[in-house]
Every structure is written in structure tokens, then in C-alpha cells.
Coordinates of N, CA and C in Angstrom, one line a residue:
M878 N -31.2 -13.4 -69.8 CA -30.1 -12.9 -68.9 C -30.2 -11.4 -68.8
P879 N -30.2 -10.9 -67.5 CA -30.3 -9.5 -67.3 C -29.2 -8.7 -68.0
T880 N -29.5 -7.5 -68.4 CA -28.5 -6.7 -69.0 C -27.8 -5.9 -68.0
D881 N -26.6 -5.3 -68.4 CA -25.9 -4.5 -67.5 C -26.7 -3.3 -67.1
E882 N -27.5 -2.8 -68.0 CA -28.4 -1.6 -67.8 C -29.4 -2.0 -66.7
A883 N -30.0 -3.1 -66.8 CA -31.0 -3.6 -65.7 C -30.3 -3.7 -64.4
H884 N -29.1 -4.3 -64.4 CA -28.4 -4.4 -63.1 C -28.0 -3.1 -62.5
Q885 N -27.6 -2.1 -63.3 CA -27.2 -0.8 -62.8 C -28.4 -0.1 -62.3
I886 N -29.5 -0.1 -62.9 CA -30.8 0.5 -62.5 C -31.2 -0.1 -61.2
A887 N -31.3 -1.4 -61.1 CA -31.7 -2.1 -59.9 C -30.8 -1.8 -58.7
R888 N -29.5 -1.8 -59.0 CA -28.6 -1.5 -57.9 C -28.7 0.0 -57.4
S889 N -28.9 0.9 -58.3 CA -29.0 2.3 -57.9 C -30.4 2.5 -57.1
V890 N -31.4 1.9 -57.6 CA -32.7 2.0 -56.9 C -32.6 1.4 -55.5
A891 N -32.0 0.3 -55.4 CA -31.8 -0.4 -54.1 C -31.0 0.4 -53.1
R892 N -29.9 1.0 -53.6 CA -29.0 1.9 -52.8 C -29.8 3.1 -52.3
L893 N -30.5 3.8 -53.2 CA -31.3 4.9 -52.8 C -32.4 4.6 -51.8
N894 N -33.0 3.4 -52.0 CA -34.0 3.0 -51.1 C -33.4 2.7 -49.7
R895 N -32.3 2.1 -49.7 CA -31.6 1.8 -48.4 C -31.2 3.1 -47.7
R896 N -30.7 4.1 -48.5 CA -30.4 5.4 -47.9 C -31.6 6.1 -47.4
L897 N -32.7 6.1 -48.1 CA -33.9 6.7 -47.6 C -34.4 6.0 -46.3
R898 N -34.3 4.7 -46.2 CA -34.7 4.0 -45.0 C -33.9 4.4 -43.8
Q899 N -32.6 4.8 -44.0 CA -31.8 5.3 -42.9 C -32.3 6.5 -42.3
E900 N -33.2 7.2 -42.9 CA -33.8 8.4 -42.4 C -35.0 8.1 -41.4
R901 N -35.4 6.8 -41.4 CA -36.5 6.4 -40.6 C -36.1 6.6 -39.1
Q902 N -37.1 7.0 -38.3 CA -36.9 7.1 -36.9 C -38.0 6.3 -36.1
S903 N -39.0 5.9 -36.7 CA -40.0 5.2 -36.0 C -39.6 3.8 -35.7
D904 N -40.3 3.1 -34.8 CA -40.0 1.7 -34.5 C -40.7 0.8 -35.5
L905 N -41.5 1.3 -36.4 CA -42.2 0.5 -37.4 C -41.2 -0.1 -38.4
T906 N -41.5 -1.3 -38.8 CA -40.6 -1.9 -39.8 C -40.9 -1.3 -41.2
P907 N -40.0 -1.5 -42.2 CA -40.3 -1.0 -43.5 C -41.6 -1.5 -44.1
T908 N -41.9 -2.8 -43.8 CA -43.2 -3.4 -44.3 C -44.4 -2.7 -43.6
Q909 N -44.3 -2.5 -42.3 CA -45.4 -1.8 -41.6 C -45.6 -0.4 -42.2
L910 N -44.5 0.3 -42.4 CA -44.7 1.7 -43.0 C -45.3 1.6 -44.4
S911 N -44.8 0.6 -45.2 CA -45.4 0.5 -46.5 C -46.9 0.2 -46.5
V912 N -47.3 -0.7 -45.5 CA -48.7 -1.0 -45.4 C -49.5 0.3 -45.0
L913 N -48.9 1.0 -44.0 CA -49.6 2.3 -43.6 C -49.7 3.2 -44.9
G914 N -48.7 3.3 -45.7 CA -48.8 4.1 -46.9 C -49.9 3.6 -47.9
A915 N -50.0 2.3 -47.9 CA -51.0 1.7 -48.8 C -52.4 2.1 -48.3
I916 N -52.6 2.0 -47.0 CA -53.9 2.3 -46.4 C -54.2 3.8 -46.6
D917 N -53.1 4.6 -46.5 CA -53.3 6.1 -46.8 C -53.7 6.3 -48.2
T918 N -53.1 5.6 -49.1 CA -53.4 5.8 -50.5 C -54.8 5.3 -50.9
L919 N -55.2 4.1 -50.4 CA -56.4 3.4 -50.7 C -57.6 4.0 -49.9
G920 N -57.4 4.5 -48.7 CA -58.5 4.8 -47.9 C -59.0 3.6 -47.2
K921 N -60.1 3.6 -46.6 CA -60.7 2.5 -45.9 C -60.8 1.3 -46.9
S922 N -60.1 0.2 -46.5 CA -60.0 -1.0 -47.5 C -60.0 -2.3 -46.7
T923 N -60.3 -3.3 -47.5 CA -60.2 -4.7 -47.0 C -58.8 -5.1 -46.9
P924 N -58.4 -6.1 -46.1 CA -57.1 -6.6 -46.1 C -56.7 -7.1 -47.5
G925 N -57.6 -7.7 -48.2 CA -57.3 -8.2 -49.5 C -57.0 -7.1 -50.5
A926 N -57.6 -6.0 -50.4 CA -57.3 -4.9 -51.3 C -55.9 -4.3 -50.9
I927 N -55.6 -4.3 -49.7 CA -54.3 -3.8 -49.2 C -53.2 -4.7 -49.7
A928 N -53.5 -6.0 -49.5 CA -52.5 -7.0 -50.0 C -52.3 -6.9 -51.5
S929 N -53.4 -6.7 -52.3 CA -53.3 -6.6 -53.7 C -52.4 -5.3 -54.1
H930 N -52.7 -4.2 -53.4 CA -51.9 -3.0 -53.6 C -50.4 -3.2 -53.3
E931 N -50.1 -4.0 -52.3 CA -48.8 -4.3 -51.9 C -48.1 -5.4 -52.7
R932 N -49.0 -6.1 -53.5 CA -48.5 -7.2 -54.3 C -48.0 -8.4 -53.5
V933 N -48.8 -8.7 -52.5 CA -48.5 -9.9 -51.7 C -49.9 -10.6 -51.5
R934 N -49.8 -11.8 -51.0 CA -51.0 -12.6 -50.7 C -51.6 -12.1 -49.4
P935 N -53.0 -12.2 -49.3 CA -53.6 -11.7 -48.1 C -53.0 -12.2 -46.8
P936 N -52.7 -13.6 -46.7 CA -52.1 -14.0 -45.4 C -50.8 -13.3 -45.0
S937 N -50.1 -12.9 -46.1 CA -48.8 -12.2 -45.8 C -49.0 -10.9 -45.1
I938 N -50.1 -10.3 -45.3 CA -50.3 -8.9 -44.8 C -51.0 -9.0 -43.4
T939 N -51.5 -10.1 -43.0 CA -52.2 -10.2 -41.8 C -51.4 -9.8 -40.6
R940 N -50.2 -10.3 -40.5 CA -49.3 -10.0 -39.3 C -49.1 -8.5 -39.2
A941 N -48.8 -7.8 -40.4 CA -48.5 -6.4 -40.3 C -49.8 -5.6 -39.9
L942 N -50.9 -6.0 -40.5 CA -52.2 -5.3 -40.1 C -52.5 -5.5 -38.7
T943 N -52.3 -6.7 -38.2 CA -52.6 -7.0 -36.7 C -51.7 -6.1 -35.8
C944 N -50.5 -6.0 -36.2 CA -49.6 -5.2 -35.4 C -50.0 -3.7 -35.4
L945 N -50.3 -3.3 -36.6 CA -50.7 -1.8 -36.8 C -52.0 -1.5 -36.0
V946 N -52.9 -2.4 -36.1 CA -54.2 -2.2 -35.3 C -53.9 -2.3 -33.8
D947 N -53.2 -3.3 -33.4 CA -52.9 -3.5 -32.0 C -52.2 -2.4 -31.3
N948 N -51.4 -1.7 -32.1 CA -50.6 -0.6 -31.6 C -51.2 0.8 -31.9
G949 N -52.4 0.8 -32.4 CA -53.1 2.0 -32.6 C -52.8 2.8 -33.9
F950 N -52.1 2.3 -34.8 CA -51.7 3.0 -36.1 C -52.8 2.8 -37.1
A951 N -53.7 1.8 -37.0 CA -54.7 1.6 -37.9 C -56.0 1.1 -37.1
I952 N -57.1 1.2 -37.8 CA -58.4 0.9 -37.2 C -59.0 -0.2 -38.0
R953 N -59.5 -1.3 -37.3 CA -60.2 -2.4 -37.9 C -61.7 -2.2 -37.5
E954 N -62.6 -2.3 -38.5 CA -64.0 -2.2 -38.2 C -64.8 -3.2 -39.1
P955 N -65.9 -3.6 -38.7 CA -66.7 -4.6 -39.6 C -67.1 -3.9 -40.9
H956 N -67.1 -4.7 -41.9 CA -67.5 -4.3 -43.2 C -69.0 -4.1 -43.2
P957 N -69.6 -3.0 -43.6 CA -71.0 -2.7 -43.5 C -71.9 -3.6 -44.4
D958 N -71.3 -4.2 -45.4 CA -72.1 -5.0 -46.4 C -71.8 -6.5 -46.4
D959 N -70.7 -6.8 -45.8 CA -70.2 -8.2 -45.8 C -69.7 -8.6 -44.4
G960 N -70.5 -9.3 -43.7 CA -70.1 -9.7 -42.3 C -68.8 -10.6 -42.2
R961 N -68.4 -11.1 -43.3 CA -67.2 -11.9 -43.3 C -65.9 -11.1 -43.5
Q962 N -66.1 -9.8 -43.8 CA -65.0 -8.9 -44.1 C -64.8 -7.9 -43.0
V963 N -63.6 -7.3 -43.0 CA -63.4 -6.1 -42.2 C -62.8 -5.0 -43.0
L964 N -62.9 -3.8 -42.5 CA -62.2 -2.7 -43.2 C -61.2 -2.1 -42.3
I965 N -60.1 -1.7 -43.0 CA -58.9 -1.2 -42.3 C -58.8 0.3 -42.7
S966 N -58.6 1.2 -41.7 CA -58.3 2.6 -42.1 C -57.2 3.1 -41.2
L967 N -56.7 4.2 -41.6 CA -55.6 4.8 -40.9 C -56.1 5.6 -39.6
S968 N -55.5 5.4 -38.5 CA -55.9 6.2 -37.3 C -55.1 7.5 -37.3
A969 N -55.4 8.4 -36.4 CA -54.7 9.7 -36.3 C -53.3 9.4 -36.0
K970 N -53.0 8.4 -35.1 CA -51.6 8.1 -34.8 C -50.9 7.6 -36.0
G971 N -51.5 6.7 -36.8 CA -50.9 6.2 -38.0 C -50.6 7.3 -39.0
D972 N -51.6 8.2 -39.2 CA -51.4 9.3 -40.1 C -50.2 10.2 -39.6
A973 N -50.1 10.4 -38.3 CA -49.0 11.3 -37.8 C -47.7 10.6 -38.0
V974 N -47.5 9.4 -37.7 CA -46.2 8.7 -37.9 C -45.8 8.6 -39.4
L975 N -46.8 8.4 -40.2 CA -46.5 8.3 -41.6 C -46.1 9.7 -42.1
A976 N -46.8 10.8 -41.7 CA -46.4 12.1 -42.1 C -45.0 12.5 -41.6
E977 N -44.7 12.1 -40.4 CA -43.4 12.4 -39.8 C -42.3 11.7 -40.6
E978 N -42.5 10.4 -40.9 CA -41.5 9.7 -41.7 C -41.3 10.2 -43.1
R979 N -42.4 10.6 -43.7 CA -42.3 11.1 -45.1 C -41.6 12.5 -45.1
D980 N -42.0 13.3 -44.1 CA -41.3 14.6 -44.0 C -39.8 14.5 -43.8
R981 N -39.4 13.6 -42.9 CA -38.0 13.4 -42.6 C -37.3 12.9 -43.9
R982 N -37.9 11.9 -44.6 CA -37.3 11.4 -45.8 C -37.2 12.5 -46.9
D983 N -38.3 13.2 -47.0 CA -38.4 14.2 -48.1 C -37.4 15.4 -47.8
L984 N -37.2 15.7 -46.5 CA -36.2 16.8 -46.2 C -34.8 16.3 -46.6
W985 N -34.5 15.1 -46.3 CA -33.1 14.6 -46.6 C -33.0 14.6 -48.2
L986 N -34.0 14.1 -48.9 CA -33.9 14.0 -50.3 C -33.9 15.4 -50.9
S987 N -34.6 16.4 -50.4 CA -34.6 17.7 -51.0 C -33.2 18.4 -50.8
T988 N -32.6 18.1 -49.6 CA -31.3 18.6 -49.4 C -30.3 18.0 -50.4
A989 N -30.4 16.7 -50.6 CA -29.5 16.0 -51.6 C -29.7 16.5 -53.0
L990 N -31.0 16.7 -53.4 CA -31.3 17.2 -54.7 C -30.8 18.6 -55.0
A991 N -30.8 19.4 -53.9 CA -30.3 20.8 -54.1 C -28.9 20.8 -54.5
Q992 N -28.1 19.8 -54.3 CA -26.7 19.7 -54.7 C -26.5 19.4 -56.1
L993 N -27.6 19.0 -56.8 CA -27.6 18.7 -58.2 C -27.9 19.9 -59.1
T994 N -27.5 19.8 -60.3 CA -27.9 20.9 -61.3 C -29.4 20.8 -61.6
A995 N -29.9 21.9 -62.2 CA -31.3 21.9 -62.6 C -31.6 20.8 -63.6
A996 N -30.6 20.6 -64.5 CA -30.8 19.6 -65.6 C -30.8 18.2 -64.9
E997 N -29.9 18.0 -63.9 CA -29.9 16.7 -63.3 C -31.2 16.4 -62.5
R998 N -31.7 17.4 -61.9 CA -33.0 17.3 -61.2 C -34.1 17.0 -62.1
A999 N -34.1 17.6 -63.3 CA -35.1 17.4 -64.3 C -35.0 15.9 -64.8
T1000 N -33.8 15.4 -65.0 CA -33.6 14.1 -65.5 C -34.2 13.1 -64.4
L1001 N -33.9 13.4 -63.1 CA -34.4 12.5 -62.1 C -35.9 12.5 -62.0
K1002 N -36.5 13.7 -62.2 CA -37.9 13.8 -62.2 C -38.6 12.9 -63.3
E1003 N -38.0 13.0 -64.5 CA -38.4 12.2 -65.6 C -38.3 10.7 -65.3
A1004 N -37.1 10.4 -64.7 CA -36.8 9.0 -64.4 C -37.8 8.5 -63.3
A1005 N -38.2 9.3 -62.4 CA -39.1 8.9 -61.3 C -40.5 8.5 -61.9
A1006 N -40.9 9.2 -62.9 CA -42.2 8.9 -63.6 C -42.0 7.5 -64.3
L1007 N -40.9 7.3 -64.9 CA -40.7 6.0 -65.6 C -40.6 4.9 -64.6
Q1008 N -39.9 5.1 -63.5 CA -39.8 4.1 -62.5 C -41.2 3.7 -61.9
E1009 N -42.0 4.7 -61.7 CA -43.4 4.5 -61.3 C -44.1 3.6 -62.2
R1010 N -43.9 3.8 -63.5 CA -44.6 3.0 -64.5 C -44.1 1.6 -64.5
L1011 N -42.7 1.4 -64.3 CA -42.2 0.1 -64.2 C -42.7 -0.7 -62.9
A1012 N -42.8 0.1 -61.8 CA -43.2 -0.5 -60.6 C -44.7 -1.0 -60.6
T1013 N -45.5 -0.4 -61.4 CA -46.9 -0.7 -61.5 C -47.3 -1.6 -62.7
S1014 N -46.3 -2.0 -63.4 CA -46.6 -2.9 -64.6 C -46.6 -4.3 -64.2

């Protein structure tokens, strides 16, 4: 049975995530933006590697990748060593929209963090590192 602590942390993370999503202005879905972020992090990758990074099955990522490629946010090219595979990379348009969305989100968050004390910001910085560990475990 989940603890009250687990519930409180999950709730606060969900609320902050929802608030950060409110800063979005692009027409891309949260999933599409997440996939763009994965491509940015991984560099040129196979759909399978992107799906693994996003912790979903490859068929689940196909629709997002197709939409991103069809709308010019990502580039699909043949794999140089495996004719059965393709590689996906970020286009200049995808890079620009990702940077704009991150800048907008980070500006809102920076403004909100400025309202906290130095000790509170330090606590959140430590918590962010711990949340990253939890998310990747």
C-alpha cells in the first residue's frame, strides 16, 4: 500500500508538471514534445532507441515520430548499416520549437523560484537530483 509520503510526492510532481505544461504555446502534444526532447538528448537514433528512452514500446512511438517527421520537426533517414532500420534526428524546426518551449517553461520556473528563499531553492535543487534518480530507476 502506498505511503502518505509517496502520495504527497506524486501529487506535487503531477501538479508542477501540469503547471509547467500550461506554459506551452506550440501545437505539439506533450508526447510529441517529450519525443523531441528524447531525440535532442540521444542524437540521431533508431525509433527503438527513442522508445526505450521514453520507456514505451516501439509501436507506441511510431505515431508521434510520423507526425514529427511529416510536419518537419524531425528527419527520417535510412540507417547506413542496417537497411531494415531508419534513423531519426532533430530538424532545425524541431530544435527551434523545443528551445522556445524550454525557454518559456524555464522563464516561468525561474520567476517562481525567485520568490523562494535561498534555502528553499537549495532544497529543491537537491530534490530535483533525487527525482531524476527515481525517474531513471
